[in-house]
Tab-separated table of C-alpha atoms and ligand atoms in Angstrom:
chain	number	residue	atom	x	y	z
A	1	UNK	CA	1.477	-17.625	19.513
A	2	UNK	CA	-1.652	-18.731	17.682
A	3	UNK	CA	-1.825	-17.032	14.318
A	4	UNK	CA	-5.020	-17.281	12.295
A	5	UNK	CA	-3.173	-16.852	9.034
A	6	UNK	CA	-1.077	-19.923	9.753
A	7	UNK	CA	-4.063	-22.206	10.038
A	8	UNK	CA	-4.657	-24.437	7.089
A	9	UNK	CA	-7.805	-23.732	5.116
A	10	UNK	CA	-8.809	-27.371	5.658
A	11	UNK	CA	-9.114	-26.630	9.385
A	12	UNK	CA	-11.652	-23.877	8.789
A	13	UNK	CA	-14.779	-25.932	9.334
A	14	UNK	CA	-17.048	-22.940	9.789
A	15	UNK	CA	-17.591	-21.230	6.443
A	16	UNK	CA	-16.766	-17.717	7.671
A	17	UNK	CA	-13.573	-16.072	6.610
A	18	UNK	CA	-11.858	-12.866	5.580
A	19	UNK	CA	-10.060	-12.584	2.256
A	20	UNK	CA	-7.275	-10.055	2.001
A	21	UNK	CA	-6.249	-8.998	-1.477
A	22	UNK	CA	-2.527	-8.338	-1.217
A	23	UNK	CA	-2.456	-6.909	-4.740
A	24	UNK	CA	-4.845	-4.226	-3.449
A	25	UNK	CA	-2.382	-3.496	-0.628
A	26	UNK	CA	0.469	-3.234	-3.136
A	27	UNK	CA	-1.620	-0.979	-5.370
A	28	UNK	CA	-2.526	1.291	-2.470
A	29	UNK	CA	1.091	1.443	-1.316
A	30	UNK	CA	2.187	2.461	-4.804
A	31	UNK	CA	-0.404	5.223	-5.167
A	32	UNK	CA	0.211	6.558	-1.655
A	33	UNK	CA	4.011	6.698	-1.810
A	34	UNK	CA	5.110	10.177	-2.842
A	35	UNK	CA	8.012	10.403	-5.280
A	36	UNK	CA	10.008	12.464	-2.863
A	37	UNK	CA	9.267	10.732	0.442
A	38	UNK	CA	9.582	7.277	1.941
A	39	UNK	CA	6.550	5.184	2.867
A	40	UNK	CA	5.931	3.675	6.307
A	41	UNK	CA	3.288	0.931	6.318
A	42	UNK	CA	1.335	1.377	9.548
A	43	UNK	CA	0.395	-2.184	10.499
A	44	UNK	CA	-0.653	-1.809	14.135
A	45	UNK	CA	-3.639	-3.803	15.436
A	46	UNK	CA	-2.848	-6.792	13.230
A	47	UNK	CA	-2.675	-4.569	10.170
A	48	UNK	CA	-6.059	-2.977	10.975
A	49	UNK	CA	-7.421	-6.510	11.109
A	50	UNK	CA	-5.971	-7.522	7.741
A	51	UNK	CA	-2.934	-9.449	9.035
A	52	UNK	CA	0.164	-7.483	9.978
A	53	UNK	CA	2.890	-9.729	8.572
A	54	UNK	CA	1.238	-10.296	5.216
A	55	UNK	CA	0.356	-6.618	4.786
A	56	UNK	CA	3.839	-5.509	5.806
A	57	UNK	CA	5.435	-7.875	3.287
A	58	UNK	CA	3.116	-6.732	0.489
A	59	UNK	CA	3.684	-3.057	1.268
A	60	UNK	CA	7.446	-3.581	1.308
A	61	UNK	CA	7.275	-5.326	-2.076
A	62	UNK	CA	5.471	-2.232	-3.357
A	63	UNK	CA	8.008	0.254	-2.060
A	64	UNK	CA	7.448	0.762	1.676
A	65	UNK	CA	10.749	1.050	3.524
A	66	UNK	CA	9.417	1.280	7.095
A	67	UNK	CA	6.777	-0.393	9.248
A	68	UNK	CA	4.936	1.380	12.061
A	69	UNK	CA	3.407	-0.404	15.062
A	70	UNK	CA	1.711	0.644	18.299
A	71	UNK	CA	3.098	-2.108	20.509
A	72	UNK	CA	6.479	-3.706	21.081
A	73	UNK	CA	4.656	-7.038	20.802
A	74	UNK	CA	3.527	-6.104	17.291
A	75	UNK	CA	7.069	-5.238	16.284
A	76	UNK	CA	8.312	-8.556	17.615
A	77	UNK	CA	5.736	-10.418	15.532
A	78	UNK	CA	7.060	-8.746	12.390
A	79	UNK	CA	10.644	-9.582	13.348
A	80	UNK	CA	9.788	-13.239	14.089
A	81	UNK	CA	8.267	-13.431	10.628
A	82	UNK	CA	11.599	-12.326	9.189
A	83	UNK	CA	10.725	-8.741	8.305
A	84	UNK	CA	13.989	-6.802	8.225
A	85	UNK	CA	12.760	-3.280	7.454
A	86	UNK	CA	13.096	-0.685	10.197
A	87	UNK	CA	10.098	-0.815	12.538
A	88	UNK	CA	9.071	2.289	14.472
A	89	UNK	CA	7.119	1.819	17.705
A	90	UNK	CA	4.887	4.895	17.472
A	91	UNK	CA	4.661	5.606	21.218
A	92	UNK	CA	7.262	5.393	23.961
A	93	UNK	CA	8.323	1.874	24.955
A	94	UNK	CA	6.541	0.544	28.053
A	95	UNK	CA	8.853	0.270	31.063
A	96	UNK	CA	10.560	-3.094	31.041
A	97	UNK	CA	10.301	-3.661	27.287
A	98	UNK	CA	13.409	-1.670	26.322
A	99	UNK	CA	15.958	-4.504	26.237
A	100	UNK	CA	13.827	-6.861	24.178
A	101	UNK	CA	12.752	-4.080	21.815
A	102	UNK	CA	16.351	-3.066	21.184
A	103	UNK	CA	17.546	-6.660	20.877
A	104	UNK	CA	15.114	-6.991	17.965
A	105	UNK	CA	16.118	-3.672	16.434
A	106	UNK	CA	12.778	-1.955	16.964
A	107	UNK	CA	13.188	1.801	16.681
A	108	UNK	CA	11.975	3.506	19.863
A	109	UNK	CA	9.972	6.695	20.060
A	110	UNK	CA	10.909	8.974	22.957
A	111	UNK	CA	9.268	12.016	24.529
A	112	UNK	CA	9.830	11.869	28.274
A	113	UNK	CA	12.918	12.131	30.447
A	114	UNK	CA	11.906	8.935	32.221
A	115	UNK	CA	11.549	7.119	28.923
A	116	UNK	CA	14.924	8.350	27.772
A	117	UNK	CA	16.595	7.272	31.024
A	118	UNK	CA	15.073	3.806	30.887
A	119	UNK	CA	16.241	3.434	27.321
A	120	UNK	CA	19.726	4.651	28.177
A	121	UNK	CA	20.075	2.077	30.940
A	122	UNK	CA	19.009	-0.702	28.547
A	123	UNK	CA	21.578	0.014	25.855
A	124	UNK	CA	25.238	0.254	25.111
A	125	UNK	CA	26.185	2.002	21.916
A	126	UNK	CA	24.347	4.460	19.683
A	127	UNK	CA	20.730	3.495	19.063
A	128	UNK	CA	18.508	5.380	16.598
A	129	UNK	CA	15.448	6.990	18.187
A	130	UNK	CA	12.591	9.146	16.928
A	131	UNK	CA	11.456	12.077	19.036
A	132	UNK	CA	7.703	12.684	18.972
A	133	UNK	CA	6.477	16.249	19.228
A	134	UNK	CA	2.939	17.074	20.334
A	135	UNK	CA	1.730	19.859	18.068
A	136	UNK	CA	-1.953	19.693	18.939
A	137	UNK	CA	-3.171	16.110	19.105
A	138	UNK	CA	-2.355	16.105	22.836
A	139	UNK	CA	-2.157	12.350	23.121
A	140	UNK	CA	1.580	11.678	23.463
A	141	UNK	CA	4.688	13.666	22.547
A	142	UNK	CA	6.608	16.627	23.854
A	143	UNK	CA	4.433	19.577	24.741
A	144	UNK	CA	4.904	22.424	24.194
A	145	UNK	CA	6.718	21.849	20.899
A	146	UNK	CA	9.238	24.526	21.919
A	147	UNK	CA	10.602	22.019	24.448
A	148	UNK	CA	11.396	19.472	21.746
A	149	UNK	CA	14.784	20.863	20.624
A	150	UNK	CA	16.271	20.747	24.135
A	151	UNK	CA	14.892	17.254	24.648
A	152	UNK	CA	16.328	16.065	21.338
A	153	UNK	CA	19.621	17.598	22.344
A	154	UNK	CA	19.568	15.673	25.667
A	155	UNK	CA	18.827	12.459	23.772
A	156	UNK	CA	21.808	13.112	21.538
A	157	UNK	CA	24.051	13.885	24.495
A	158	UNK	CA	22.921	10.641	26.130
A	159	UNK	CA	24.459	8.866	23.127
A	160	UNK	CA	21.374	8.269	20.996
A	161	UNK	CA	21.195	8.968	17.304
A	162	UNK	CA	18.166	11.227	16.870
A	163	UNK	CA	17.262	9.734	13.526
A	164	UNK	CA	13.714	11.048	13.381
A	165	UNK	CA	11.503	13.865	14.562
A	166	UNK	CA	7.765	13.458	14.097
A	167	UNK	CA	4.280	14.590	14.987
A	168	UNK	CA	0.713	13.393	14.475
A	169	UNK	CA	-2.276	15.302	13.089
A	170	UNK	CA	-5.636	15.497	14.853
A	171	UNK	CA	-7.825	16.583	11.909
A	172	UNK	CA	-5.920	16.051	8.676
A	173	UNK	CA	-8.894	14.472	6.891
A	174	UNK	CA	-11.341	17.230	7.837
A	175	UNK	CA	-9.724	20.557	8.630
A	176	UNK	CA	-7.049	22.345	6.686
A	177	UNK	CA	-6.357	25.213	9.092
A	178	UNK	CA	-5.665	22.978	12.094
A	179	UNK	CA	-3.403	20.767	10.010
A	180	UNK	CA	-1.442	23.722	8.672
A	181	UNK	CA	-1.029	25.106	12.162
A	182	UNK	CA	0.213	21.764	13.493
A	183	UNK	CA	2.638	21.472	10.584
A	184	UNK	CA	3.942	24.981	11.242
A	185	UNK	CA	4.537	24.232	14.904
A	186	UNK	CA	6.332	21.055	13.903
A	187	UNK	CA	8.566	22.702	11.308
A	188	UNK	CA	9.460	25.447	13.792
A	189	UNK	CA	10.483	22.775	16.297
A	190	UNK	CA	12.534	21.008	13.616
A	191	UNK	CA	14.304	24.281	12.709
A	192	UNK	CA	15.060	24.967	16.358
A	193	UNK	CA	16.385	21.428	16.802
A	194	UNK	CA	18.738	21.949	13.869
A	195	UNK	CA	19.866	25.239	15.385
A	196	UNK	CA	20.567	23.346	18.609
A	197	UNK	CA	22.827	20.945	16.726
A	198	UNK	CA	20.418	18.035	16.269
A	199	UNK	CA	20.022	16.891	12.679
A	200	UNK	CA	17.291	14.251	12.357
A	201	UNK	CA	17.542	12.513	9.000
A	202	UNK	CA	13.804	11.778	8.854
A	203	UNK	CA	11.068	14.333	9.529
A	204	UNK	CA	7.584	12.870	9.348
A	205	UNK	CA	4.004	13.858	10.077
A	206	UNK	CA	1.494	12.594	7.511
A	207	UNK	CA	-1.148	9.999	8.347
A	208	UNK	CA	-3.567	8.913	5.592
A	209	UNK	CA	-5.548	12.156	5.546
A	210	UNK	CA	-2.434	14.290	5.260
A	211	UNK	CA	-0.767	11.939	2.774
A	212	UNK	CA	-3.802	12.352	0.517
A	213	UNK	CA	-4.698	16.004	1.109
A	214	UNK	CA	-1.552	17.820	2.232
A	215	UNK	CA	1.517	17.202	0.069
A	216	UNK	CA	3.395	19.915	1.968
A	217	UNK	CA	3.279	17.609	5.003
A	218	UNK	CA	4.968	14.668	3.252
A	219	UNK	CA	8.465	15.758	4.368
A	220	UNK	CA	10.826	12.730	4.358
A	221	UNK	CA	8.338	9.967	5.124
A	222	UNK	CA	4.562	9.411	5.124
A	223	UNK	CA	2.737	7.103	7.553
A	224	UNK	CA	-0.605	6.057	6.059
A	225	UNK	CA	-2.580	3.369	7.832
A	226	UNK	CA	-6.232	3.195	6.808
A	227	UNK	CA	-5.630	4.255	3.185
A	228	UNK	CA	-3.109	1.441	2.742
A	229	UNK	CA	-6.031	-0.911	3.318
A	230	UNK	CA	-8.091	0.920	0.702
A	231	UNK	CA	-10.464	2.585	3.143
A	232	UNK	CA	-10.969	6.348	2.914
A	233	UNK	CA	-9.986	8.212	6.094
A	234	UNK	CA	-13.238	10.188	5.735
A	235	UNK	CA	-16.015	10.074	3.092
A	236	UNK	CA	-14.681	11.067	-0.326
A	237	UNK	CA	-11.099	11.606	0.846
A	238	UNK	CA	-8.864	9.795	-1.610
A	239	UNK	CA	-11.520	8.987	-4.186
A	240	UNK	CA	-9.266	10.419	-6.939
A	241	UNK	CA	-6.491	7.967	-6.049
A	242	UNK	CA	-8.502	4.851	-6.816
A	243	UNK	CA	-7.728	3.122	-3.540
A	244	UNK	CA	-8.776	-0.540	-3.526
A	245	UNK	CA	-10.380	-1.976	-0.384
A	246	UNK	CA	-8.333	-5.064	0.465
A	247	UNK	CA	-10.676	-6.841	2.844
A	248	UNK	CA	-13.691	-8.975	1.985
A	249	UNK	CA	-15.591	-10.696	4.777
A	250	UNK	CA	-17.500	-13.754	3.601
A	251	UNK	CA	-19.651	-16.483	5.015
A	252	UNK	CA	-22.195	-19.034	3.808
A	253	UNK	CA	-25.847	-19.444	4.671
A	254	UNK	CA	-26.147	-22.187	7.296
A	255	UNK	CA	-29.936	-22.520	7.511
A	256	UNK	CA	-33.017	-21.276	5.654
A	257	UNK	CA	-36.670	-21.301	6.610
A	258	UNK	CA	-39.915	-19.883	5.317
A	259	UNK	CA	-41.776	-18.024	8.049
A	260	UNK	CA	-45.282	-16.574	8.054
A	261	UNK	CA	-46.057	-12.893	8.511
A	262	UNK	CA	-46.241	-11.971	12.159
A	263	UNK	CA	-43.424	-14.245	13.369
A	264	UNK	CA	-40.710	-12.479	15.345
A	265	UNK	CA	-37.073	-13.560	15.323
A	266	UNK	CA	-33.868	-13.728	17.381
A	267	UNK	CA	-33.243	-12.651	20.985
A	268	UNK	CA	-35.810	-10.243	22.349
A	269	UNK	CA	-38.000	-10.724	19.267
A	270	UNK	CA	-36.922	-7.266	18.124
A	271	UNK	CA	-37.888	-7.937	14.493
A	272	UNK	CA	-41.289	-9.060	13.341
A	273	UNK	CA	-41.971	-10.169	9.757
A	274	UNK	CA	-44.520	-7.981	8.023
A	275	UNK	CA	-44.965	-10.531	5.225
A	276	UNK	CA	-44.237	-14.206	4.690
A	277	UNK	CA	-40.515	-14.378	4.067
A	278	UNK	CA	-37.442	-16.527	3.623
A	279	UNK	CA	-35.169	-16.163	6.624
A	280	UNK	CA	-31.484	-17.075	6.302
A	281	UNK	CA	-29.100	-17.834	9.151
A	282	UNK	CA	-25.459	-16.756	8.772
A	283	UNK	CA	-22.746	-18.136	11.094
A	284	UNK	CA	-21.198	-14.802	12.083
A	285	UNK	CA	-21.796	-12.896	15.289
A	286	UNK	CA	-20.537	-10.221	17.589
A	287	UNK	CA	-17.877	-12.563	19.001
A	288	UNK	CA	-16.330	-12.363	15.514
A	289	UNK	CA	-16.323	-8.579	15.660
A	290	UNK	CA	-19.547	-8.071	13.706
A	291	UNK	CA	-21.110	-5.296	15.818
A	292	UNK	CA	-24.216	-6.194	17.792
A	293	UNK	CA	-25.353	-2.597	17.246
A	294	UNK	CA	-26.083	-3.603	13.631
A	295	UNK	CA	-29.173	-5.372	14.976
A	296	UNK	CA	-32.045	-4.422	12.617
A	297	UNK	CA	-29.693	-1.929	10.890
A	298	UNK	CA	-27.006	-3.714	8.891
A	299	UNK	CA	-27.367	-5.554	5.635
A	300	UNK	CA	-25.484	-8.295	3.832
A	301	UNK	CA	-25.200	-9.361	0.208
A	302	UNK	CA	-26.623	-12.731	-0.837
A	303	UNK	CA	-27.206	-13.725	-4.449
A	304	UNK	CA	-25.910	-10.334	-5.542
A	305	UNK	CA	-28.641	-8.525	-3.603
A	306	UNK	CA	-28.776	-6.560	-0.397
A	307	UNK	CA	-30.839	-8.025	2.455
A	308	UNK	CA	-31.413	-6.553	5.893
A	309	UNK	CA	-30.366	-8.082	9.175
A	310	UNK	CA	-33.423	-9.353	10.984
A	311	UNK	CA	-33.352	-8.900	14.722
A	312	UNK	CA	-30.592	-9.150	17.258
A	313	UNK	CA	-27.072	-10.038	16.109
A	314	UNK	CA	-26.121	-12.905	18.421
A	315	UNK	CA	-22.702	-14.049	19.579
A	316	UNK	CA	-22.139	-16.535	16.772
A	317	UNK	CA	-24.970	-16.086	14.286
A	318	UNK	CA	-27.199	-13.521	12.672
A	319	UNK	CA	-30.451	-13.686	10.719
A	320	UNK	CA	-31.301	-12.115	7.376
A	321	UNK	CA	-34.724	-11.274	5.954
A	322	UNK	CA	-34.566	-12.425	2.334
A	323	UNK	CA	-38.212	-11.547	1.613
A	324	UNK	CA	-39.389	-13.584	-1.377
A	325	UNK	CA	-35.974	-14.685	-2.513
A	326	UNK	CA	-35.563	-18.383	-1.970
A	327	UNK	CA	-32.018	-18.635	-0.645
A	328	UNK	CA	-30.176	-21.971	-0.501
A	329	UNK	CA	-28.101	-23.304	2.357
A	330	UNK	CA	-24.453	-22.868	1.352
A	331	UNK	CA	-24.981	-19.679	-0.659
A	332	UNK	CA	-22.250	-17.131	-0.234
A	333	UNK	CA	-22.855	-14.152	2.030
A	334	UNK	CA	-20.766	-10.969	1.854
A	335	UNK	CA	-20.654	-8.934	5.050
A	336	UNK	CA	-18.004	-6.482	3.822
A	337	UNK	CA	-17.007	-6.254	0.173
A	338	UNK	CA	-18.536	-6.706	-3.291
A	339	UNK	CA	-21.043	-9.160	-4.622
A	340	UNK	CA	-22.839	-8.709	-7.913
A	341	UNK	CA	-23.073	-4.972	-8.533
A	342	UNK	CA	-23.303	-3.981	-4.905
A	343	UNK	CA	-20.718	-3.175	-2.250
A	344	UNK	CA	-20.841	-2.916	1.503
A	345	UNK	CA	-17.912	-0.889	2.780
A	346	UNK	CA	-16.432	-1.003	6.262
A	347	UNK	CA	-17.052	2.743	6.469
A	348	UNK	CA	-20.722	2.228	5.549
A	349	UNK	CA	-21.149	-0.199	8.457
A	350	UNK	CA	-19.294	2.226	10.690
A	351	UNK	CA	-21.576	5.113	9.753
A	352	UNK	CA	-24.662	3.065	10.579
A	353	UNK	CA	-23.563	2.707	14.185
A	354	UNK	CA	-21.762	5.995	14.753
A	355	UNK	CA	-18.200	4.822	14.254
A	356	UNK	CA	-15.628	4.635	11.454
A	357	UNK	CA	-14.348	1.977	9.082
A	358	UNK	CA	-11.117	1.796	11.105
A	359	UNK	CA	-12.993	0.341	14.063
A	360	UNK	CA	-15.007	-2.110	11.990
A	361	UNK	CA	-11.991	-3.751	10.311
A	362	UNK	CA	-9.651	-3.634	13.294
A	363	UNK	CA	-12.198	-5.487	15.423
A	364	UNK	CA	-12.660	-8.474	13.117
A	365	UNK	CA	-11.671	-11.161	15.580
A	366	UNK	CA	-9.035	-13.869	15.687
A	367	UNK	CA	-11.818	-16.407	15.327
A	368	UNK	CA	-12.211	-15.417	11.676
A	369	UNK	CA	-9.464	-16.976	9.559
A	370	UNK	CA	-7.720	-14.717	7.050
A	371	UNK	CA	-7.015	-16.002	3.556
A	372	UNK	CA	-4.596	-14.191	1.311
A	373	UNK	CA	-4.753	-13.762	-2.427
B	401	LIG	C1	-2.274	5.066	13.517
B	401	LIG	C2	-1.258	6.062	13.204
B	401	LIG	C3	-1.013	6.441	11.873
B	401	LIG	C4	-1.884	6.004	10.712
B	401	LIG	O1	-3.100	6.712	10.770
B	401	LIG	P1	-4.201	6.560	9.607
B	401	LIG	O2	-5.229	7.558	9.935
B	401	LIG	O3	-4.721	5.159	9.707
B	401	LIG	O4	-3.507	6.811	8.339
B	401	LIG	C5	0.067	7.283	11.630
B	401	LIG	N1	0.827	7.761	12.650
B	401	LIG	C6	0.582	7.440	13.930
B	401	LIG	C7	1.432	8.027	15.003
B	401	LIG	C8	-0.473	6.601	14.262
B	401	LIG	O5	-0.723	6.313	15.546
């Protein structure tokens, strides 16, 4: 499979790239790992766009003992890269993937009788599984939670080792009461499972928001994703931890022209210059994952200063109004990250267009090479 991170820098003819600071990942892993609980590095969606293998390795160096993925395919990528840590597939295995997942020692999640049966017919011998309980997210998992103990018991009787029992919070970064209620439902289910003779070694619940805000939810293992990358799960959440954003998205100015007041630019002429201005072209577009909705809204850093996007973001290029600053071709452009004294965060871009930092970073495309430092 084509892997951007395996391309040589010399092949990156277009000067647009993402830098991932693996020391920032290690720092974040260290500050997020509780003393009393294990740390799972959630590296689904190519490590939220940062590069799953590299992030997983860095997090493991810093104390993570588990990796979490959404897809069997993602788990297989980690295994092919030689990652030996246990890897939990966070939802039930798709039908037909059981044999290959087990052959590569991916840990399955189970929550349906069908899923359990398919898994049982794909395996000989005791395989560790994690049972997911729906306590209020209502996406996947056993609902109602009261049904979880009997299900876990059936899994055990089918010969599986119920190694884990877990749940997922819907509002951990924004609402304490809902989170407490979900945790209560989960702990009740865990107690009832124990009473039914199932003794999962690992209870887990905490995503980034809960890892940061709700120590009582840490249990045996925490599963932060976004915070591992140094992005706050919601504004201000985690500020006291000193999380370091790991991703910087850079490019270089590819063309510059001086235009007179009154000229309009890019598709649809949606931006008209009010004054004579220097206009810079940057070779990044929506096909790279830079949202087209940032048309006339986003800004970039050039020469240590913030400049607004002028007109429509196109597939491969965007335009920047640099006003009276005479920009040079080849000057560095920061789309996400620091330059001079200013910073553009993924969450800032997300807020501008009604989404979150998670979506901004996870959509940075394969066409943008990742460099690691
Ligand atoms: C994505 C995911 C996480 C990580 O969530 P963050 O909000 O990024 O910390 C944890 N657990 C499960 C089940 C997930 O799907």
